[in-house]
Coordinates of C-alpha atoms in Angstrom, one line a residue:
Chain A
M1 CA -7.3 -41.2 46.4
Q2 CA -7.1 -43.2 42.8
K3 CA -6.5 -40.7 39.9
V4 CA -6.9 -42.2 36.4
R5 CA -4.8 -41.2 33.7
T6 CA -6.1 -41.7 29.7
P7 CA -3.5 -42.7 27.4
V8 CA -1.8 -40.9 24.4
L9 CA -4.0 -41.1 21.7
I10 CA -2.0 -40.4 18.2
Q11 CA -3.5 -39.8 15.6
R12 CA -2.4 -40.0 12.1
L13 CA -4.1 -37.7 9.4
P14 CA -4.5 -38.7 6.2
A15 CA -2.3 -36.9 3.1
R16 CA -5.8 -35.0 2.3
F17 CA -6.4 -33.4 5.4
N18 CA -10.3 -31.7 4.3
A19 CA -13.6 -31.7 5.2
G20 CA -14.4 -35.1 3.4
Q21 CA -12.9 -36.9 6.2
V22 CA -13.4 -34.3 8.8
R23 CA -16.0 -36.2 9.9
A24 CA -15.4 -39.4 9.6
I25 CA -12.4 -38.6 12.1
M26 CA -14.1 -36.9 14.3
Q27 CA -16.6 -39.5 15.2
E28 CA -13.9 -41.8 16.1
L29 CA -11.9 -38.4 18.2
Q30 CA -15.4 -37.9 20.0
P31 CA -15.5 -40.8 22.8
F32 CA -12.0 -40.1 23.4
L33 CA -12.5 -36.1 24.0
K34 CA -15.1 -37.0 26.5
A35 CA -13.0 -38.6 28.6
D36 CA -10.9 -37.0 32.0
R37 CA -7.8 -34.8 30.5
P38 CA -7.8 -36.2 27.3
R39 CA -3.9 -36.3 25.6
V40 CA -4.2 -36.4 21.8
V41 CA -1.2 -35.5 19.5
F42 CA -2.2 -35.1 15.6
D43 CA 0.7 -36.4 13.2
L44 CA 0.5 -34.3 10.4
S45 CA 3.6 -35.7 8.3
Q46 CA 1.7 -36.8 5.4
V47 CA -0.9 -34.1 5.3
E48 CA -0.9 -32.4 1.9
E49 CA -4.0 -31.0 1.6
M50 CA -6.0 -28.8 4.3
D51 CA -9.0 -26.6 4.1
A52 CA -10.8 -24.3 6.6
A53 CA -13.0 -27.5 8.1
S54 CA -9.4 -29.3 9.1
V55 CA -8.4 -25.7 10.6
D56 CA -11.9 -26.1 12.3
M57 CA -11.5 -30.0 13.2
L58 CA -7.6 -29.6 15.5
L59 CA -9.1 -25.8 17.2
Q60 CA -12.4 -27.6 18.0
C61 CA -10.4 -30.8 19.3
M62 CA -8.5 -28.1 21.2
S63 CA -11.3 -26.8 23.0
D64 CA -12.7 -29.8 24.1
A65 CA -9.3 -30.7 25.4
S66 CA -8.7 -28.3 27.7
K67 CA -12.5 -28.0 28.2
R68 CA -11.2 -31.2 30.7
D69 CA -8.1 -30.4 31.0
G70 CA -6.2 -32.7 28.8
D71 CA -3.9 -30.9 25.8
V72 CA -3.7 -31.3 22.4
K73 CA -0.1 -31.7 19.8
L74 CA 0.8 -31.7 16.7
V75 CA 3.8 -34.1 15.3
S76 CA 6.4 -33.2 12.3
P77 CA 4.2 -31.3 10.0
S78 CA 4.9 -31.3 6.7
V79 CA 5.9 -28.5 4.6
R80 CA 2.3 -27.5 2.8
A81 CA 0.7 -28.7 6.5
M82 CA 2.8 -26.3 7.9
V83 CA 2.2 -23.3 5.5
I84 CA -1.8 -23.4 6.8
L85 CA -0.6 -23.6 10.2
E86 CA 1.3 -20.3 10.0
L87 CA -1.3 -19.0 7.9
T88 CA -3.7 -19.8 9.9
Q89 CA -1.7 -19.1 13.3
L90 CA -2.2 -22.2 14.5
D91 CA 1.5 -22.5 14.2
R92 CA 1.7 -20.1 17.9
L93 CA -1.3 -21.9 19.3
F94 CA 0.0 -25.3 19.2
E95 CA 2.8 -27.0 20.5
I96 CA 4.7 -28.4 17.0
F97 CA 7.1 -31.7 18.1
E98 CA 9.6 -33.5 15.6
S99 CA 8.1 -37.2 16.8
P100 CA 5.8 -38.9 18.4
E101 CA 7.6 -39.9 21.6
E102 CA 8.5 -36.3 22.1
A103 CA 5.4 -35.1 21.8
S104 CA 3.8 -38.0 24.5
A105 CA 6.5 -37.5 26.8
S106 CA 5.7 -33.8 26.5
F107 CA 2.6 -34.5 28.5
G108 CA 4.2 -35.6 31.4
G109 CA 3.1 -39.1 31.5
P110 CA 5.0 -42.4 32.3
F111 CA 5.1 -44.1 28.8
T112 CA 8.1 -44.2 27.2
A113 CA 9.4 -44.4 23.3
S114 CA 8.0 -48.0 23.3
Q115 CA 5.5 -47.9 24.8
T116 CA 4.2 -45.1 22.8
E117 CA 4.3 -47.6 19.9
D118 CA 1.2 -49.5 21.3
L119 CA -0.9 -46.0 21.3
L120 CA -3.4 -45.9 18.6
L121 CA -1.5 -44.7 14.9
G122 CA -3.5 -44.0 12.2
L123 CA -7.3 -43.6 12.9
P124 CA -9.9 -44.4 11.5
S125 CA -8.0 -47.9 11.4
A126 CA -7.6 -48.3 14.8
S127 CA -10.3 -48.8 16.9
L128 CA -11.3 -46.2 19.7
G129 CA -12.5 -49.4 21.5
H130 CA -9.4 -50.7 22.9
L131 CA -8.4 -47.7 25.1
E132 CA -7.7 -48.7 28.8
A133 CA -7.5 -46.2 31.3
E134 CA -4.4 -46.4 32.9
Q135 CA -4.4 -46.7 37.0
A136 CA -1.3 -43.8 37.6
Chain B
M1 CA 13.4 9.6 -37.6
R2 CA 11.0 7.0 -37.1
A3 CA 11.4 3.7 -34.5
A4 CA 8.8 1.0 -34.1
A5 CA 8.8 -1.5 -31.5
V6 CA 7.7 -5.5 -31.6
L7 CA 7.3 -6.9 -28.3
I8 CA 7.2 -10.5 -28.6
V9 CA 5.2 -11.7 -25.3
D10 CA 4.4 -15.6 -24.9
G11 CA 0.9 -15.6 -23.9
I12 CA -0.8 -13.7 -25.9
T13 CA -3.8 -15.1 -28.6
Q14 CA -3.6 -12.5 -31.2
P15 CA -1.7 -9.8 -32.2
W16 CA -1.8 -6.3 -31.5
N17 CA -1.2 -3.0 -33.5
S18 CA -0.8 0.4 -32.4
A19 CA -1.7 2.0 -35.4
E20 CA -4.1 -0.3 -36.4
T21 CA -6.3 0.6 -33.1
A22 CA -5.9 3.7 -31.1
D23 CA -7.5 1.8 -28.0
A24 CA -6.1 0.5 -25.4
P25 CA -4.4 -3.2 -26.4
S26 CA -7.3 -5.4 -26.9
L27 CA -5.2 -8.2 -26.6
R28 CA -6.6 -11.8 -25.1
V29 CA -4.4 -13.3 -22.5
I30 CA -5.9 -17.0 -21.9
E31 CA -7.0 -15.9 -18.4
A32 CA -8.3 -19.0 -17.4
E33 CA -4.3 -20.3 -17.5
F34 CA -3.6 -17.6 -15.4
R35 CA -5.8 -18.9 -12.1
T36 CA -4.4 -22.8 -13.1
N37 CA -0.8 -22.5 -13.4
P38 CA 1.3 -22.7 -10.7
L39 CA 2.7 -19.1 -9.3
S40 CA 6.2 -21.2 -9.5
A41 CA 5.6 -21.0 -13.7
R42 CA 4.0 -18.0 -14.2
R43 CA 4.2 -14.6 -16.4
F44 CA 4.4 -12.0 -14.3
V45 CA 4.5 -9.9 -17.2
L46 CA 1.3 -10.6 -17.9
S47 CA 0.4 -10.3 -14.1
D48 CA -1.3 -6.7 -12.0
F49 CA 1.6 -5.2 -10.1
L50 CA 1.5 -2.3 -8.4
G51 CA -2.0 -1.7 -10.5
A52 CA -0.5 -2.0 -14.2
T53 CA 1.4 -5.0 -15.6
V54 CA 4.7 -5.1 -16.7
L55 CA 3.9 -5.1 -20.5
Q56 CA 1.4 -1.7 -19.9
R57 CA 4.4 -0.2 -18.3
V58 CA 7.1 -0.9 -21.3
I59 CA 4.3 0.3 -23.6
N60 CA 4.2 3.4 -21.6
R61 CA 7.8 3.8 -22.0
L62 CA 7.9 3.0 -25.5
Q63 CA 5.4 5.6 -26.2
I64 CA 6.7 8.5 -24.0
C65 CA 9.7 8.1 -26.3
E66 CA 7.5 8.4 -29.4
V67 CA 8.0 5.1 -30.7
D68 CA 5.2 4.1 -33.2
P69 CA 3.4 1.4 -34.0
I70 CA 4.4 -0.3 -31.7
C71 CA 3.2 -3.7 -32.2
I72 CA 3.4 -7.1 -29.8
L73 CA 3.8 -10.5 -31.1
G74 CA 3.3 -14.2 -29.1
D75 CA 2.3 -17.6 -29.2
P76 CA -0.1 -18.8 -26.5
H77 CA 0.3 -22.7 -27.5
H78 CA 3.6 -22.6 -26.7
P79 CA 4.6 -25.1 -24.9
A80 CA 7.3 -23.9 -22.8
S81 CA 6.5 -19.8 -22.9
V82 CA 7.9 -19.4 -19.8
E83 CA 11.4 -21.3 -20.1
F84 CA 11.5 -19.7 -24.2
A85 CA 11.5 -16.0 -22.7
H86 CA 14.7 -17.1 -20.2
S87 CA 16.3 -19.9 -22.2
P88 CA 19.8 -20.4 -23.0
V89 CA 21.1 -19.5 -26.5
D90 CA 20.3 -23.2 -27.9
G91 CA 17.1 -24.0 -26.3
P92 CA 13.9 -25.2 -27.6
Q93 CA 12.9 -22.8 -30.5
P94 CA 9.4 -24.6 -31.4
S95 CA 7.3 -21.2 -32.9
F96 CA 10.7 -19.9 -34.4
Q97 CA 9.3 -20.5 -37.8
N98 CA 5.7 -18.8 -36.7
L99 CA 7.2 -15.6 -35.0
W100 CA 9.2 -15.5 -38.0
A101 CA 7.0 -15.4 -40.4
E102 CA 5.2 -12.5 -38.6
A103 CA 8.0 -10.7 -37.4
E104 CA 9.3 -10.9 -40.8
Q105 CA 5.6 -9.6 -41.9
L106 CA 5.5 -6.2 -39.8
F107 CA 9.5 -5.4 -40.2
L108 CA 8.4 -5.4 -44.1
Q109 CA 5.3 -2.9 -43.3
F110 CA 7.3 -1.0 -41.3
A111 CA 9.7 -0.6 -44.5
Q112 CA 6.8 0.2 -46.6
R113 CA 6.2 3.1 -44.2
E114 CA 9.0 4.3 -44.0
I115 CA 10.1 3.1 -40.3
D116 CA 14.3 4.0 -39.9
F117 CA 14.1 1.2 -36.9
V118 CA 12.7 -1.0 -34.8
F119 CA 12.9 -2.0 -31.9
L120 CA 12.8 -6.0 -31.0
I121 CA 11.8 -6.7 -27.2
R122 CA 11.1 -9.9 -25.9
L123 CA 9.3 -9.3 -22.6
G124 CA 10.2 -10.5 -19.9
T125 CA 12.8 -8.8 -18.3
Y126 CA 12.0 -5.9 -16.9
A127 CA 14.5 -2.7 -17.8
E128 CA 14.4 1.0 -17.2
L129 CA 16.4 1.5 -20.4
D130 CA 16.6 4.8 -21.7
F131 CA 15.8 3.7 -25.5
V132 CA 16.1 7.2 -27.0
D133 CA 20.0 7.0 -26.2
L134 CA 20.0 3.3 -27.0
L135 CA 18.5 4.3 -30.5
Q136 CA 21.6 7.2 -30.5
F137 CA 23.7 4.6 -29.6
H138 CA 22.7 2.0 -32.8
R139 CA 23.3 5.2 -35.0
E140 CA 26.8 5.8 -34.1
N141 CA 27.3 2.4 -33.9
G142 CA 26.0 1.8 -37.4
E143 CA 26.1 -2.0 -37.0
A144 CA 23.0 -4.0 -38.7
F145 CA 21.7 -3.9 -35.2
T146 CA 22.7 -3.3 -31.0
C147 CA 21.9 -6.0 -28.5
V148 CA 21.7 -4.6 -25.1
E149 CA 24.0 -6.4 -22.5
G150 CA 23.3 -5.6 -18.7
T151 CA 25.2 -6.2 -16.1
R152 CA 24.3 -9.9 -16.3
G153 CA 24.4 -10.6 -19.7
P154 CA 22.0 -9.9 -22.5
V155 CA 18.3 -9.1 -21.4
H156 CA 16.7 -9.4 -25.2
I157 CA 16.5 -6.5 -26.3
F158 CA 17.5 -5.3 -29.4
V159 CA 17.4 -2.3 -32.2
L160 CA 18.0 -3.0 -35.9
S161 CA 17.7 -0.4 -38.9
L162 CA 15.4 -1.0 -42.2
A163 CA 17.3 1.4 -44.2
K164 CA 18.0 -0.4 -47.4
G165 CA 21.1 -2.6 -47.2
S166 CA 21.4 -2.6 -43.6
G167 CA 20.2 -6.4 -44.7
W168 CA 17.5 -6.6 -41.8
A169 CA 15.8 -9.8 -42.1
D170 CA 19.9 -11.7 -41.4
A171 CA 19.4 -9.7 -38.4
L172 CA 16.2 -10.2 -37.4
K173 CA 16.7 -13.9 -38.0
S174 CA 19.8 -13.9 -35.5
V175 CA 18.2 -12.2 -33.1
L176 CA 14.8 -14.9 -33.1
R177 CA 17.5 -17.8 -32.9
R178 CA 19.0 -15.9 -30.9
E179 CA 22.3 -15.8 -32.4
P180 CA 23.6 -12.5 -32.1
S181 CA 27.0 -12.7 -33.2
L182 CA 27.4 -9.7 -34.9
S183 CA 26.1 -6.9 -33.6
A184 CA 26.8 -4.1 -31.4
R185 CA 26.6 -3.8 -27.6
Y186 CA 25.1 -1.5 -25.8
K187 CA 25.7 -1.8 -22.1
F188 CA 23.1 -0.8 -19.4
Y189 CA 24.0 -0.6 -16.2
G190 CA 20.8 0.5 -15.1
Y191 CA 17.9 -1.3 -13.2
I192 CA 17.0 -4.7 -14.9
N193 CA 14.6 -7.8 -13.1
P194 CA 14.3 -10.8 -15.1
L195 CA 11.5 -11.1 -13.6
A196 CA 12.2 -15.1 -14.2
S197 CA 10.0 -16.3 -10.8
A198 CA 7.9 -15.0 -8.1
Y199 CA 10.6 -14.3 -6.1
D200 CA 12.0 -11.7 -9.4
F201 CA 8.6 -10.2 -9.0
R202 CA 8.3 -9.6 -4.8
R203 CA 11.7 -8.3 -5.9
L204 CA 10.3 -6.2 -8.0
A205 CA 7.4 -4.6 -6.0
Q206 CA 9.7 -4.3 -3.0
D207 CA 12.1 -2.1 -5.4
A208 CA 9.4 -0.1 -6.8
L209 CA 7.6 0.8 -3.1
A210 CA 11.0 1.2 -1.7
G211 CA 12.0 3.6 -4.9
R212 CA 14.8 1.8 -6.1
C213 CA 13.4 1.8 -9.2
D214 CA 11.5 4.3 -11.6
L215 CA 8.5 2.2 -11.8
K216 CA 5.6 4.3 -9.7
P217 CA 2.3 2.4 -8.2
V218 CA -1.1 3.4 -10.1
G219 CA -2.8 5.6 -7.6
K220 CA -2.0 8.3 -4.8
E221 CA 1.0 8.1 -2.5
L222 CA -2.0 9.3 0.5
R223 CA 1.6 9.3 2.8
P224 CA 4.7 8.3 1.7
G225 CA 5.6 5.1 0.7
I226 CA 1.8 4.2 0.9
W227 CA -0.2 4.0 -2.5
V228 CA -3.5 4.0 -3.1
G229 CA -5.1 3.3 -5.5
E230 CA -9.0 4.4 -7.0
G231 CA -11.8 3.7 -5.1
A232 CA -9.8 1.1 -2.5
A233 CA -11.9 1.6 0.5
I234 CA -10.2 0.9 3.8
D235 CA -11.3 0.4 7.2
R236 CA -10.2 3.5 9.7
R237 CA -9.4 0.4 12.2
A238 CA -7.3 -1.4 8.9
R239 CA -3.6 -0.6 9.1
I240 CA -1.3 0.2 6.2
L241 CA 2.6 0.7 7.5
A242 CA 4.6 1.8 4.7
P243 CA 6.1 1.0 2.2
A244 CA 2.6 -0.6 1.1
Y245 CA 0.4 -0.5 -1.7
V246 CA -3.3 -0.7 -1.6
G247 CA -5.0 -1.1 -5.7
A248 CA -7.8 0.3 -7.0
H249 CA -11.3 -1.0 -5.8
A250 CA -9.3 -3.8 -3.1
E251 CA -11.3 -3.7 0.4
I252 CA -9.2 -4.1 3.6
M253 CA -11.0 -4.8 6.1
A254 CA -11.1 -3.8 10.3
A255 CA -8.0 -4.9 12.6
A256 CA -6.2 -5.8 8.6
L257 CA -2.4 -5.0 8.7
I258 CA -0.8 -4.6 5.4
T259 CA 2.8 -3.5 5.6
R260 CA 6.8 -4.4 5.0
G261 CA 6.4 -3.2 1.1
S262 CA 3.0 -5.6 0.5
A263 CA 1.1 -5.2 -2.4
I264 CA -2.9 -5.6 -2.6
E265 CA -3.6 -5.5 -6.0
H266 CA -7.2 -4.2 -7.5
H267 CA -10.5 -5.6 -6.4
C268 CA -8.7 -8.0 -3.2
Q269 CA -10.6 -8.4 -0.1
V270 CA -8.9 -8.7 3.2
D271 CA -11.4 -9.9 5.4
C272 CA -11.2 -8.7 9.5
G273 CA -7.3 -8.7 11.5
T274 CA -5.8 -10.6 8.3
V275 CA -1.7 -9.4 8.3
V276 CA -0.4 -9.1 5.2
D277 CA 3.7 -8.6 5.3
D278 CA 6.0 -8.7 3.0
S279 CA 3.7 -10.0 0.2
S280 CA 2.0 -9.9 -2.8
V281 CA -1.8 -10.1 -3.0
L282 CA -2.9 -10.6 -7.3
P283 CA -6.4 -9.1 -8.7
Y284 CA -9.5 -10.0 -7.3
T285 CA -8.2 -12.3 -4.4
Y286 CA -10.0 -13.0 -1.6
L287 CA -7.7 -13.6 2.0
G288 CA -10.3 -14.7 4.6
P289 CA -9.7 -13.3 8.2
G290 CA -7.7 -13.9 10.5
L291 CA -5.0 -15.2 8.6
E292 CA -1.1 -14.4 8.3
V293 CA 0.0 -14.0 4.8
T294 CA 3.9 -13.5 4.7
H295 CA 6.6 -13.9 2.7
A296 CA 4.0 -15.0 0.0
V297 CA 2.4 -14.4 -3.4
V298 CA -1.2 -15.3 -3.1
D299 CA -3.6 -15.5 -6.4
G300 CA -7.1 -17.0 -6.1
G301 CA -6.4 -20.3 -4.1
R302 CA -2.8 -20.3 -4.8
L303 CA -0.2 -19.3 -2.0
L304 CA 3.4 -19.6 -2.6
H305 CA 5.8 -18.9 0.0
L306 CA 8.3 -17.6 -1.1
A307 CA 10.9 -18.3 2.3
R308 CA 9.7 -21.9 2.0
N309 CA 10.0 -22.2 -1.6
I310 CA 6.5 -24.6 -1.6
E311 CA 2.9 -23.4 -3.4
V312 CA -0.3 -24.6 -2.2
Q313 CA -3.7 -24.3 -3.5
I314 CA -6.3 -24.0 -0.7
A315 CA -9.7 -24.9 -2.7
D316 CA -11.5 -23.0 0.3
R317 CA -12.5 -19.7 0.4
R318 CA -13.3 -19.6 3.7
L319 CA -9.5 -19.4 3.7
I320 CA -8.0 -17.7 0.4
G321 CA -9.5 -17.8 -2.9
P322 CA -10.8 -15.8 -5.6
T323 CA -13.3 -13.0 -5.3
H324 CA -17.0 -13.6 -6.3
S325 CA -16.2 -10.6 -9.0
A326 CA -13.1 -12.6 -10.3
S327 CA -15.3 -15.1 -11.5
A328 CA -17.8 -12.6 -12.7
R329 CA -14.6 -11.1 -14.6
H330 CA -13.8 -14.6 -16.1
R331 CA -17.5 -15.3 -17.3
T332 CA -17.5 -12.4 -19.2
G333 CA -13.8 -12.5 -20.2
V334 CA -12.6 -8.9 -19.1
N335 CA -9.2 -8.0 -20.6
P336 CA -6.6 -7.2 -18.1
L337 CA -4.7 -5.0 -20.5
K338 CA -8.1 -3.3 -19.7
S339 CA -8.5 -3.4 -16.3
P340 CA -10.0 -0.1 -14.4
T341 CA -6.4 1.2 -13.5
A342 CA -5.0 0.8 -17.3
H343 CA -7.0 3.8 -18.4
G344 CA -4.0 5.9 -17.2
I345 CA -2.0 4.2 -18.3
R346 CA 0.3 7.0 -20.1
G347 CA 0.8 8.6 -16.8
L348 CA 0.9 5.4 -15.0
V349 CA -1.0 7.2 -11.9
A350 CA -4.8 7.3 -11.7
P351 CA -6.8 9.9 -9.8
T352 CA -8.3 8.8 -6.5
E353 CA -11.6 9.4 -4.7
C354 CA -11.0 7.2 -1.7
V355 CA -11.5 8.0 1.6
E356 CA -8.4 8.5 3.3
P357 CA -8.2 5.9 6.4
A358 CA -7.6 7.0 10.2
S359 CA -4.5 5.1 10.6
F360 CA -1.8 5.4 7.8
H361 CA 1.7 4.9 10.3
K362 CA 4.8 4.1 9.2
A363 CA 7.0 1.6 10.1
G364 CA 7.7 1.6 13.6
E365 CA 4.6 4.0 14.7
I366 CA 2.8 2.4 17.5
A367 CA -0.9 2.0 16.2
P368 CA -3.0 4.4 17.8
S369 CA -6.1 3.5 19.9
S370 CA -9.4 4.2 17.8

């Protein structure tokens, strides 16, 4: 039996991660989240501003991914982002890593540090249409 | 023997004189500035603190010592209001001329009214000073003025003699210029908090709730270490762990937890399931459901995280923000010195009619199942 594994999607979130940005990001993410076992890493290193919509988005992604046996992880949140994550107790819900490589490796997939550089970074500039399923 | 007091408080838009009005200080504090100024640059002497501002408490302390009149001077347009109050001796003093002119005018009035001594206090610093003892020390010493010195240096509290030939004008100028060279030093070893930052503000709250200073919360102590203000509404499923303070007309909803020396000031709302731990929540602040506020000072949409030393502004009322009544207060220009809690200024203990919540626990106790 052939098992299909999707790659890890690394999404760098914008500095102003608020309601204005959430819709565009979710539109781009939706196809990926509907795939089997979606694995998403959100890079919050640039995030300076978050609101309830961005908190909802992270929860929505976690919920969607969990329904399809996937997972969502967070990477190097800025101090401001960390304050919001703690305030909303999301820091207890998500696994938080220091680098995208660590986060990718935590999924237990076959990716190495060099390979993760080929993954999608900084959506929405990158297109999800380039995603290809990996044969495992 | 009569004594008057002049309080210098930056942020006051117009002076107040207790001799001219029997009412509570009808000062106009720049309200908008309160909410727009970062918490890290806030003048906490004008912020509500366990039901009353530090300014109100200092006035109360002076009134108990029968100091009358009490006058307040300030410069709301001071470009470095906070720094000015705590600047070094040779720091910038841009508003000296205005301050000097206003203070001199007051002192002349005092002299005409045969007042013998004047306390000059630059707030500031919160010090639990015995003004009667200070006055006694000053009289016995015979210098033109006496300055108070705490364990960590001067605390900007002075006593000046107004008798003829005492040279009070030179002394006043010297004090305002922060050059108090020819003065007696009154050593004070009691409780002092410089109130220079939000950290000091939190420490004062913890010290007050833990009984480490004389400062008493406005309200009723329903259980040891648990103070509740008039008209506060606490859901029976909420938990308040001592020491803690819930201000007048504050609303604590179901499953919320207030703990470890937290202070919820008047008219705040803490929504369901939110934990407030070692934090101060300033008046008219709403905390959304399911949050965890720890080691922080929160005012409206601003949260200063003391452990991380960072301030975030959250412009989303689903998380934190001003309550609806805060905007109404701003529109009507209600004076924080005439806040609902301020009428108890003399005793600083207001009567309470609030219903006692079912679940008060001492720290470490397990909450009973409701």
